[in-house]
Every structure is written in structure tokens, then in C-alpha cells.
Short mmCIF file of C-alpha atoms and ligand atoms in Angstrom, two decimals:
data_model
loop_
_atom_site.label_atom_id
_atom_site.label_comp_id
_atom_site.label_asym_id
_atom_site.label_seq_id
_atom_site.Cartn_x
_atom_site.Cartn_y
_atom_site.Cartn_z
CA MET A 100 169.92 141.61 -9.27
CA ARG A 101 167.94 138.47 -10.00
CA PHE A 102 168.95 135.61 -12.23
CA LEU A 103 165.90 133.40 -11.87
CA ALA A 104 165.18 133.27 -15.58
CA GLU A 105 168.67 131.93 -16.16
CA LEU A 106 168.67 129.35 -13.40
CA PHE A 107 169.22 125.75 -14.26
CA LYS A 108 170.25 122.88 -12.09
CA ILE A 109 173.44 120.93 -12.60
CA GLY A 110 173.76 117.78 -10.55
CA TYR A 111 174.22 119.10 -7.04
CA GLY A 112 173.54 122.80 -6.58
CA VAL A 113 172.44 125.59 -8.82
CA HIS A 114 174.28 127.19 -11.67
CA ILE A 115 174.58 130.92 -11.09
CA PRO A 116 175.72 132.79 -14.17
CA GLY A 117 178.91 134.67 -13.36
CA GLU A 118 179.52 138.22 -14.45
CA LYS A 119 183.26 138.24 -14.01
CA LYS A 120 184.91 136.95 -17.17
CA HIS A 121 185.90 140.51 -18.01
CA LEU A 122 188.20 140.36 -14.95
CA TYR A 123 189.96 137.09 -15.75
CA ASP A 124 192.80 138.57 -17.79
CA GLN A 125 192.93 141.88 -16.02
CA ALA A 126 196.18 142.92 -14.33
CA LEU A 127 196.14 143.53 -10.60
CA THR A 128 195.74 147.17 -9.55
CA ARG A 129 198.09 147.95 -6.68
CA TYR A 130 196.60 150.42 -4.23
CA LEU A 131 199.23 150.36 -1.52
CA GLU A 132 199.64 153.93 -0.27
CA PRO A 133 196.55 154.86 1.73
CA THR A 134 196.95 157.89 4.00
CA HIS A 135 195.56 155.91 6.95
CA VAL A 136 194.78 152.29 7.72
CA TYR A 137 192.09 151.15 10.15
CA ILE A 138 192.95 147.77 11.66
CA PRO A 139 189.80 146.21 13.17
CA LEU A 140 190.28 144.75 16.64
CA THR A 141 188.41 141.64 15.68
CA ASN A 142 189.45 138.47 13.94
CA HIS A 143 186.20 136.85 13.00
CA VAL A 144 182.84 138.64 13.26
CA LYS A 145 182.30 137.93 16.94
CA HIS A 146 185.69 138.01 18.62
CA SER A 147 187.29 141.13 20.03
CA LEU A 148 191.05 141.46 20.16
CA ARG A 149 193.18 143.36 22.64
CA SER A 150 195.17 146.35 21.38
CA LEU A 151 198.91 146.15 22.09
CA VAL A 152 199.47 149.80 21.19
CA LYS A 153 198.10 153.16 22.28
CA VAL A 154 197.52 156.50 20.65
CA GLY A 155 200.87 158.23 20.04
CA ASP A 156 202.89 155.02 19.59
CA TYR A 157 205.03 154.61 16.49
CA VAL A 158 204.55 151.24 14.77
CA LYS A 159 206.56 149.49 12.10
CA MET A 160 205.08 147.64 9.16
CA GLY A 161 204.49 144.02 10.19
CA GLN A 162 204.53 144.82 13.93
CA LYS A 163 202.02 142.92 16.03
CA ILE A 164 199.51 145.47 17.33
CA GLY A 165 196.63 143.30 18.56
CA GLU A 166 195.98 139.79 19.77
CA ARG A 167 193.44 137.44 21.17
CA ALA A 168 195.11 135.11 23.58
CA ASP A 169 192.37 132.71 24.68
CA ASN A 170 191.35 129.38 23.14
CA VAL A 171 191.84 130.39 19.50
CA TYR A 172 194.86 132.62 19.22
CA ALA A 173 194.72 135.49 16.73
CA ALA A 174 197.15 138.25 15.88
CA LEU A 175 196.84 141.58 14.09
CA HIS A 176 199.69 143.47 12.46
CA ALA A 177 200.34 146.99 11.24
CA SER A 178 200.08 147.13 7.46
CA VAL A 179 202.05 150.40 7.22
CA SER A 180 204.56 152.23 9.41
CA GLY A 181 203.51 155.41 11.19
CA ASN A 182 201.90 156.84 14.30
CA VAL A 183 198.82 155.42 15.96
CA VAL A 184 196.49 158.41 15.83
CA GLY A 185 193.35 156.92 17.30
CA ILE A 186 191.23 153.95 18.19
CA GLU A 187 187.83 154.57 16.68
CA LYS A 188 184.67 152.72 15.71
CA CYS A 189 184.51 151.86 12.01
CA LEU A 190 182.09 149.87 9.88
CA HIS A 191 183.22 146.24 9.66
CA ARG A 192 182.22 143.59 7.15
CA SER A 193 179.97 142.05 9.80
CA GLY A 194 177.77 145.15 9.45
CA ASN A 195 178.72 146.21 12.98
CA TYR A 196 180.88 149.12 14.11
CA VAL A 197 184.03 147.78 15.77
CA ASP A 198 187.07 149.41 17.38
CA CYS A 199 189.87 149.98 14.89
CA ILE A 200 193.48 151.01 15.45
CA VAL A 201 194.04 154.00 13.17
CA ILE A 202 197.59 154.37 11.84
CA GLU A 203 198.67 157.43 9.90
CA ASN A 204 200.85 156.16 7.07
CA ASP A 205 204.27 157.88 7.07
CA ASN A 206 204.93 156.36 3.63
CA LYS A 207 208.29 155.02 4.83
CA TYR A 208 207.15 151.38 5.18
CA ILE A 209 209.78 150.75 7.84
CA GLN A 210 209.72 147.04 8.54
CA THR A 211 210.16 145.00 11.67
CA GLU A 212 213.45 143.14 12.04
CA GLU A 213 211.78 139.81 11.29
CA LEU A 214 210.57 141.16 7.97
CA THR A 215 213.97 142.40 6.89
CA LYS A 216 215.62 139.03 7.61
CA ALA A 217 216.40 136.62 4.80
CA CYS A 218 213.80 134.00 3.91
CA CYS A 219 214.07 130.58 5.46
CA LEU A 220 213.64 127.27 3.73
CA GLU A 221 210.55 125.58 5.03
CA ALA A 222 211.99 122.12 4.35
CA THR A 223 214.20 122.60 7.40
CA LEU A 224 211.25 123.47 9.65
CA SER A 225 209.26 121.03 11.71
CA SER A 226 205.50 120.83 11.44
CA GLU A 227 205.22 122.66 14.79
CA GLU A 228 207.51 125.47 13.64
CA ILE A 229 205.41 125.95 10.53
CA VAL A 230 202.21 126.08 12.59
CA ASP A 231 203.86 128.70 14.85
CA LYS A 232 204.68 130.88 11.87
CA ILE A 233 201.14 130.60 10.47
CA ARG A 234 199.75 131.41 13.90
CA GLU A 235 202.07 134.36 14.60
CA GLY A 236 201.48 135.67 11.09
CA GLY A 237 197.79 136.05 11.90
CA ILE A 238 196.85 134.01 8.83
CA VAL A 239 193.13 133.37 8.49
CA GLY A 240 190.91 131.78 5.87
CA LEU A 241 190.85 134.30 3.05
CA GLY A 242 187.94 132.84 1.13
CA GLY A 243 185.71 134.84 3.46
CA SER A 244 185.56 132.66 6.56
CA GLY A 245 188.13 134.59 8.58
CA PHE A 246 188.89 131.64 10.88
CA SER A 247 192.46 131.18 12.11
CA THR A 248 194.28 128.87 9.70
CA TYR A 249 196.81 127.38 12.11
CA VAL A 250 194.03 125.54 13.98
CA LYS A 251 193.68 123.11 11.06
CA TYR A 252 197.34 122.13 11.36
CA VAL A 253 197.72 121.66 15.11
CA SER A 254 198.38 117.96 15.84
CA PRO A 255 197.15 116.69 12.47
CA THR A 256 196.34 112.98 12.45
CA ASP A 257 195.87 110.79 9.41
CA ILE A 258 195.55 113.65 6.96
CA ASP A 259 195.77 112.30 3.43
CA THR A 260 195.02 115.33 1.25
CA ILE A 261 195.15 119.12 1.41
CA VAL A 262 192.60 120.68 -0.92
CA LEU A 263 193.12 124.22 -2.14
CA ASN A 264 189.73 125.66 -2.87
CA GLY A 265 189.83 127.89 -5.96
CA VAL A 266 186.24 127.24 -6.97
CA GLU A 267 184.99 130.74 -6.21
CA CYS A 268 181.33 130.15 -6.96
CA GLU A 269 180.07 133.64 -6.06
CA PRO A 270 178.95 135.25 -9.33
CA PHE A 271 181.01 138.47 -9.28
CA ILE A 272 184.25 137.49 -7.53
CA ALA A 273 187.47 136.74 -9.44
CA THR A 274 189.98 137.18 -6.61
CA ASP A 275 191.12 133.55 -6.53
CA HIS A 276 191.23 133.32 -10.31
CA ASN A 277 193.59 136.29 -10.38
CA ILE A 278 195.76 134.80 -7.63
CA LEU A 279 195.96 131.42 -9.36
CA LEU A 280 197.11 133.09 -12.57
CA ASN A 281 199.42 135.75 -11.19
CA ARG A 282 200.81 134.28 -7.97
CA THR A 283 201.01 130.69 -9.12
CA GLU A 284 204.34 129.80 -7.60
CA LEU A 285 203.30 131.07 -4.17
CA VAL A 286 200.03 129.11 -4.40
CA PHE A 287 201.94 125.88 -5.08
CA GLU A 288 204.62 126.63 -2.49
CA GLY A 289 201.94 127.42 0.08
CA LEU A 290 200.25 124.13 -0.69
CA LYS A 291 203.58 122.32 -0.40
CA ILE A 292 204.08 123.87 3.05
CA MET A 293 200.57 122.86 4.10
CA ILE A 294 201.21 119.28 2.97
CA HIS A 295 204.42 119.29 5.01
CA ALA A 296 202.71 120.82 8.08
CA ALA A 297 199.84 118.31 8.03
CA LYS A 298 202.13 115.37 7.12
CA ALA A 299 199.71 114.76 4.27
CA LYS A 300 200.39 112.64 1.21
CA ARG A 301 199.18 114.98 -1.51
CA GLY A 302 197.58 118.24 -2.50
CA VAL A 303 194.73 119.02 -4.87
CA ILE A 304 193.79 122.37 -6.35
CA ALA A 305 190.09 122.57 -7.20
CA ILE A 306 188.75 124.97 -9.83
CA LYS A 307 185.54 125.20 -11.84
CA GLU A 308 185.20 123.05 -14.92
CA HIS A 309 184.67 125.68 -17.60
CA LYS A 310 188.08 127.31 -17.03
CA GLU A 311 190.06 125.31 -19.59
CA HIS A 312 192.86 127.83 -19.97
CA LEU A 313 193.40 128.02 -16.20
CA TYR A 314 193.20 124.24 -15.88
CA ASP A 315 195.84 123.67 -18.59
CA TYR A 316 198.11 126.33 -17.08
CA LEU A 317 197.88 124.95 -13.54
CA THR A 318 198.24 121.34 -14.69
CA GLU A 319 201.44 122.25 -16.50
CA PHE A 320 202.70 124.00 -13.37
CA ALA A 321 201.74 121.01 -11.22
CA ALA A 322 204.10 118.85 -13.29
CA ASN A 323 206.91 120.42 -11.20
CA TYR A 324 205.48 118.77 -8.08
CA ASP A 325 205.20 115.03 -7.64
CA ASN A 326 202.18 115.10 -5.31
CA ILE A 327 200.03 118.01 -6.46
CA SER A 328 197.24 117.77 -9.01
CA VAL A 329 194.45 119.97 -10.34
CA VAL A 330 190.79 118.93 -10.51
CA GLN A 331 187.79 120.52 -12.12
CA VAL A 332 184.42 120.54 -10.41
CA PRO A 333 180.95 121.44 -11.75
CA ASP A 334 180.00 125.07 -12.07
CA ALA A 335 177.26 124.89 -9.46
CA TYR A 336 176.58 126.84 -6.30
CA PRO A 337 177.65 126.21 -3.51
CA MET A 338 180.41 123.96 -4.89
CA GLY A 339 182.93 126.00 -2.87
CA TRP A 340 181.40 124.85 0.42
CA GLU A 341 183.88 122.29 1.68
CA LYS A 342 181.24 119.66 2.40
CA VAL A 343 179.98 119.77 -1.18
CA LEU A 344 183.52 119.99 -2.56
CA ILE A 345 184.67 116.91 -0.67
CA ARG A 346 181.55 115.00 -1.69
CA GLN A 347 182.20 115.95 -5.32
CA ILE A 348 185.92 115.13 -5.44
CA PHE A 349 186.27 112.24 -2.98
CA LYS A 350 182.69 110.91 -2.63
CA LYS A 351 183.12 111.19 1.14
CA GLU A 352 180.76 112.52 3.82
CA TYR A 353 181.58 113.84 7.27
CA ASP A 354 179.61 115.29 10.17
CA ARG A 355 182.02 117.59 11.96
CA LEU A 356 185.22 118.48 10.15
CA PRO A 357 186.87 117.47 6.85
CA ALA A 358 189.81 116.20 8.93
CA ASP A 359 187.48 113.39 10.08
CA VAL A 360 187.84 111.96 6.57
CA GLY A 361 191.55 112.82 6.25
CA ILE A 362 191.15 116.09 4.37
CA VAL A 363 192.00 119.72 5.12
CA VAL A 364 190.56 122.46 2.92
CA ASN A 365 192.04 125.95 2.53
CA ASN A 366 191.46 128.77 0.11
CA VAL A 367 194.09 129.50 -2.59
CA ALA A 368 194.64 133.04 -1.25
CA THR A 369 195.37 131.54 2.16
CA ALA A 370 198.07 129.35 0.59
CA VAL A 371 199.85 132.43 -0.75
CA GLU A 372 199.86 134.06 2.67
CA VAL A 373 201.03 130.84 4.33
CA ALA A 374 203.98 130.72 1.92
CA SER A 375 204.81 134.36 2.68
CA ALA A 376 204.51 133.88 6.45
CA VAL A 377 206.58 130.70 6.56
CA ARG A 378 209.27 131.69 4.08
CA GLY A 379 209.59 135.39 4.80
CA ASP A 380 207.94 135.93 8.20
CA LEU A 381 205.51 138.25 6.43
CA PRO A 382 202.34 138.50 8.50
CA LEU A 383 198.96 138.99 6.89
CA ILE A 384 199.01 142.69 6.00
CA TYR A 385 197.86 142.59 2.37
CA ARG A 386 194.91 141.11 0.62
CA THR A 387 193.48 140.83 -2.88
CA VAL A 388 189.99 142.22 -3.42
CA THR A 389 187.61 142.14 -6.39
CA VAL A 390 185.47 145.26 -6.91
CA ASN A 391 182.76 144.29 -9.35
CA GLY A 392 179.04 144.29 -10.03
CA PRO A 393 176.58 145.90 -12.42
CA ALA A 394 176.77 149.26 -10.64
CA VAL A 395 180.58 149.53 -10.96
CA ASN A 396 181.91 151.67 -13.77
CA ASN A 397 185.40 150.18 -14.07
CA PRO A 398 185.58 146.81 -12.25
CA GLN A 399 189.05 145.89 -11.02
CA ILE A 400 190.99 143.51 -8.81
CA PHE A 401 193.10 145.29 -6.22
CA ARG A 402 196.03 144.42 -4.02
CA VAL A 403 195.57 146.52 -0.88
CA ARG A 404 196.87 146.86 2.65
CA ILE A 405 194.61 145.43 5.34
CA GLY A 406 192.75 148.34 6.89
CA THR A 407 192.20 150.31 3.68
CA LYS A 408 188.73 151.83 3.39
CA ALA A 409 186.44 150.42 0.68
CA SER A 410 185.46 153.96 -0.32
CA GLU A 411 189.02 154.56 -1.60
CA LEU A 412 188.75 151.64 -4.03
CA LEU A 413 185.25 152.65 -5.12
CA ALA A 414 186.55 156.16 -5.82
CA ILE A 415 188.91 154.53 -8.36
CA THR A 416 186.40 152.17 -9.98
CA GLY A 417 183.53 154.69 -9.86
CA TYR A 418 179.83 153.96 -10.20
CA LYS A 419 177.94 153.91 -13.48
CA ASP A 420 176.29 157.25 -14.29
CA ASN A 421 172.75 155.97 -14.73
CA VAL A 422 172.55 154.14 -11.40
CA ASP A 423 170.28 155.67 -8.74
CA THR A 424 170.56 153.25 -5.84
CA VAL A 425 173.45 150.87 -5.17
CA ARG A 426 173.25 147.80 -2.99
CA LEU A 427 176.73 147.56 -1.53
CA ILE A 428 177.96 144.20 -0.29
CA ALA A 429 181.12 143.21 1.56
CA GLY A 430 181.79 139.90 -0.21
CA GLY A 431 179.56 138.42 -2.87
CA PRO A 432 175.78 138.64 -3.28
CA MET A 433 175.23 135.09 -2.04
CA MET A 434 177.17 135.09 1.22
CA GLY A 435 178.26 138.68 1.72
CA THR A 436 176.85 141.32 4.05
CA VAL A 437 174.95 144.36 2.86
CA MET A 438 176.75 147.50 4.01
CA GLU A 439 175.02 150.71 4.99
CA SER A 440 177.78 152.81 3.36
CA ASP A 441 181.03 152.42 1.43
CA ASP A 442 182.96 153.64 4.46
CA PHE A 443 183.78 150.13 5.61
CA ILE A 444 187.15 148.55 6.26
CA ILE A 445 188.90 145.99 4.07
CA SER A 446 189.59 143.53 6.86
CA LYS A 447 191.20 140.13 6.42
CA GLY A 448 187.92 138.46 5.49
CA VAL A 449 186.86 140.86 2.73
CA ASN A 450 187.60 139.16 -0.59
CA ALA A 451 185.31 141.39 -2.65
CA ILE A 452 183.12 144.46 -2.83
CA THR A 453 180.02 143.83 -4.90
CA CYS A 454 177.87 146.72 -6.07
CA LEU A 455 174.43 145.74 -7.33
CA ILE A 456 171.86 148.00 -8.86
CA GLU A 457 168.99 148.15 -6.40
CA GLU A 458 165.64 147.18 -7.87
CA THR A 459 163.34 150.09 -7.09
CA LYS A 460 160.19 151.60 -8.44
CA LYS A 461 160.11 155.37 -8.73
CA GLY A 462 159.33 156.95 -5.37
CA GLU A 463 159.49 153.66 -3.45
CA LYS A 464 162.01 152.42 -0.93
CA PRO A 465 164.07 149.51 -2.30
CA GLN A 466 163.75 145.79 -1.66
CA GLU A 467 161.07 145.37 1.05
CA HIS A 468 158.32 146.57 -1.32
CA LEU A 469 159.29 143.86 -3.80
CA GLU A 470 158.78 140.97 -1.38
CA LEU A 471 155.71 138.76 -1.98
CA PRO A 472 154.06 136.21 0.32
CA CYS A 473 155.46 132.68 0.52
CA VAL A 474 153.71 130.45 -2.03
CA ARG A 475 154.91 127.20 -0.37
CA CYS A 476 156.66 126.15 -3.57
CA ALA A 477 159.40 124.30 -1.60
CA SER A 478 162.06 125.63 -3.93
CA CYS A 479 164.16 126.67 -0.93
CA VAL A 480 163.86 123.14 0.52
CA ASP A 481 164.75 121.47 -2.78
CA ASN A 482 167.89 123.58 -3.21
CA CYS A 483 169.29 123.77 0.31
CA PRO A 484 172.75 122.13 0.20
CA ALA A 485 172.53 121.41 3.93
CA GLY A 486 169.29 119.47 3.50
CA LEU A 487 167.29 121.89 5.67
CA GLN A 488 163.72 123.19 5.42
CA PRO A 489 164.32 126.94 5.14
CA VAL A 490 160.64 127.86 4.82
CA ASN A 491 159.77 126.08 8.07
CA ILE A 492 162.80 127.52 9.84
CA MET A 493 161.67 130.96 8.68
CA ILE A 494 158.21 130.42 10.15
CA ALA A 495 159.65 129.17 13.45
CA ALA A 496 162.04 132.14 13.58
CA LYS A 497 159.18 134.58 13.06
CA LEU A 498 157.27 132.91 15.90
CA GLY A 499 160.35 132.74 18.12
CA GLU A 500 159.91 128.95 18.54
CA LYS A 501 163.27 127.82 19.86
CA ASP A 502 162.37 124.13 20.22
CA THR A 503 161.09 123.91 16.66
CA LEU A 504 164.25 125.58 15.42
CA GLU A 505 166.31 122.96 17.29
CA GLN A 506 164.25 120.16 15.73
CA LEU A 507 164.73 121.71 12.28
CA GLU A 508 168.50 121.90 12.92
CA ALA A 509 168.64 125.57 11.95
CA ARG A 510 172.18 125.82 13.27
CA ALA A 511 173.38 123.65 10.37
CA CYS A 512 172.62 126.47 7.93
CA ILE A 513 175.83 127.71 6.31
CA GLU A 514 174.16 130.95 5.20
CA CYS A 515 175.00 130.23 1.57
CA GLY A 516 172.18 132.46 0.36
CA LEU A 517 170.70 129.89 -2.01
CA CYS A 518 167.23 129.85 -0.41
CA SER A 519 166.91 133.62 -0.92
CA TYR A 520 168.25 133.30 -4.44
CA VAL A 521 165.75 130.67 -5.57
CA CYS A 522 162.72 132.10 -3.77
CA PRO A 523 160.20 133.27 -6.40
CA SER A 524 158.61 135.59 -3.84
CA LYS A 525 161.93 137.38 -3.28
CA ILE A 526 161.77 136.68 0.44
CA PRO A 527 165.15 137.19 2.17
CA VAL A 528 164.95 133.63 3.51
CA THR A 529 168.64 133.50 4.48
CA GLN A 530 168.14 136.53 6.68
CA TRP A 531 165.48 134.53 8.52
CA MET A 532 167.99 131.70 8.98
CA ARG A 533 170.23 134.19 10.78
CA GLU A 534 167.28 135.37 12.85
CA GLY A 535 166.51 131.76 13.70
CA LYS A 536 170.03 131.26 15.03
CA LYS A 537 169.65 134.39 17.15
CA VAL A 538 166.43 132.96 18.61
CA MET A 539 168.24 129.70 19.39
CA ASN A 540 170.98 131.67 21.13
CA GLY A 541 168.40 133.39 23.31
CA GLY A 542 168.34 136.60 21.28
CA LYS A 543 164.56 136.78 21.13
S1 SF4 B 727 168.91 127.34 4.74
FE1 SF4 B 727 171.04 127.99 4.91
S2 SF4 B 727 172.22 126.37 3.94
FE2 SF4 B 727 170.09 126.12 3.28
S3 SF4 B 727 169.94 127.27 1.35
FE3 SF4 B 727 169.35 128.68 2.99
S4 SF4 B 727 171.23 129.75 3.51
FE4 SF4 B 727 171.84 127.92 2.35
S1 SF4 B 728 161.16 129.38 -1.91
FE1 SF4 B 728 160.17 131.20 -1.07
S2 SF4 B 728 158.03 130.98 -1.71
FE2 SF4 B 728 158.97 128.96 -1.99
S3 SF4 B 728 158.57 127.87 -0.04
FE3 SF4 B 728 160.58 128.83 0.17
S4 SF4 B 728 160.12 130.80 1.16
FE4 SF4 B 728 158.19 130.06 0.33
#
């Protein structure tokens, strides 16, 4: 799917026309009774976790079944109760096959003792106790990053503001919009807990500027809180990248982390799970997922158990009849990963499944035949939000020139996808940024 004809620049970034308004008022579809769940033994794309269970064990819903215990702690939990029936390789959103704990759902949803206990009031908890609950709950960034959330709240110093990122600038994803509308109280309570944990002064919820109805609704809700406000930011990609967001809202720049300028940024979906973990000891076992795109027959937003297979959701939405070839993406078209089949796992970091109609000519293989030579137009350079030279990084990556890649600071690429998007020759420039990083890491 190309939008080049519709591109126009707004201030900083590029406006990418969304195709998701049809989802804004749609009720959530609950798909909560899969026959099996497949819990990937990985937290982020690169880190393997250790299984705490073996085949034949009975597990309760919410039970910790995997962990990574080194420098960045991570925990995995059973999203149903039932027997562990295998540990098998399944397709993960990284595009790799990873070990997954397979649990046969007994449909009893027997909970751990912690889960059946009454909720606590977070006001009585110390900052450290809150961080412990976020950590033990296995909460990660649900905007797609997948990084452990607790890390941002360990020993916070001079944090002024917590920003909840509800900008959602990918063109087909409406997960955060749905959460902001339908789980509003948990979003605000999660933000309140984050403010408390970071000893911050205030919280800000950021959404796109054209959503007047959502803005009015959230602003009215924010009136119940003395230190939470709602801001609108331009509808430009990648406004959801925290560096751009902070520049837009606070006119501040940082090199390393937002905390360097007194700010912590989290996704709105993460706030909901923080509230659930801190108040009810509910670990991260559910997530909200948008299934959308031009190839989808009946686009929907689902609430699912972590470990559900994407194919089960796509069986509900269906594909359009007249579509020959589907380009299936875990995430959105800008930053997601193309999947080789729909048999992949909804892991913590999967906020959407996007199904594009592949551009093909009759009898030809898709995509690679459509790529043209680079015309040195510099469009990728002009639009890179990280200020890089994608075309030169691409050339260096092709040549395997590690030193040049270092000089061009290829590692600073956030893989936002914008250089591929704006390239008139349809070159997958972002893919070359990834290749460049591999070269820098000695992969070539
Ligand atoms: S080089 Fe990286 S940061 Fe720059 S536009 Fe391409 S993907 Fe985005
Ligand atoms: S946008 Fe595409 S054609 Fe233009 S310089 Fe970059 S890689 Fe080359």
C-alpha cells in the first residue's frame, strides 16, 4: 500500500493518512477462550527467558512460568489455567521462531492466590513497592517496544512529568484510541500510580490533534485529577517517537533518555496494565490488538489472552474475497515486522495485525520486482526524524563498510520506516538500516 500521492508535510514529520476511523467507535471484541496459548520464552526480540515449568505441569492463570533474572528482570505468566503440553518453536513477532510454553486451556481459569486477593490501595504503597509490583507483573511497554516498564521507575530522580503516549501514529492501528475511550478510568489511575512511583509533579496524556471528541472526553475526565492534563499534538509521523513527542510538547532535547530532561514516557495501554498489576496483582496476561488493513474483511479490535495465535483472530475478521496476496504484518506498516504466515503468536509487544494487499503484477512475485534504482532524490534524508542519511547508510551496509556506518551513526536509527515510505523508488531503505546495524555488530 502506498500513500505517496497523499503525502504532505506538517511541521516536523510526515502526515500519513490513517485508515482506522471506522474502528474508533467500535466495541471491543473479547476473544478470551482459546483452546491453547503459546507463551513465548522471550521478553523483547533478543532476550531468552528461562522456563519455570515443564511438560505435564498444571498451571494456574496468573502463575509465573518464565523469567529472565539477569540485568533486566522479566517475568512471564500463564494467561489461562491448564496443563503444559509442550515447549515448541512458534513464529514470534520478531520474525524468528522462538520456544513457547504451550498450555492447554482447561476453561476453568483457576487463579493464583494473589489474583483472588482483594485489591490494594496504591496510596499506601511506597515507590519501591509499586516498582516491585510492576516488575513482578511482567509489565512491558505495550506500544510495541516490549521493554520492561519497571526500569523507568527504579530510583527516579528529578522527574517532573509522566507522559502517556496515546498518539498512535501508525496508519491502521486504533488500539490506544479504543483503550482511552473504553478503559479511561484505568488509564488515569495507571498514570496516577506512575506519577506516585516516579515522585513526579504531573501527568500529561498526549493524543493527536484531529480527535476533538476524544480530547473533550479526556479533558472532562482529567478534571477529576488536579495534576493530569491532556494535550494535542500534530498528526505527523513519527510524532509517537518519544524524542519527537518531547520536543513537540516541552521544546526539550535529550541525548540518552527522556529522564535526562525530567520526563518519563509510557504508552496508554501500559498505564492500564500498571493499574491492574498494582491494584489487583494482575500480571500482564491480556492485551488489546487491532486487526485492520485493506485486506481485512471485518476489521476489529480484540481483547485477547497473551499467547493466542493471530490466525484465530484472522479467522474471525476474514480476508476480503478479491484479494490474491496479503502482506501480513505484526504491528503497523511503518514499524511492524512482515510475517511469513498468520500462525504467529500475540506476544506482549503485538499491538496490531495489519493486512495489506500486496502490489503484484500477474504472474510476478510481489514487492522485489517493483523496486527501482535509487535516484538520489534525498527524500529519505530530508524526512529522517533522527537526522540521519539513510541513502548513504544503505550504500555502506551493502558494501559492508563498518567504519562508514559508525561515522554515519547508523545505530541511531529508530527503524520508524519513514525512509522506505517516502522513497519514490520503493526501496526498502529501513531494511537496509537493519542490515547496517547487523554489519556494525559484526554480522557481515
Ligand atoms: S533511517 Fe531510521 S530513523 Fe531515519 S527515517 Fe529511516 S527508519 Fe526512520
Ligand atoms: S529516497 Fe529512495 S531514491 Fe531517494 S535518495 Fe533515498 S533511497 Fe534514493
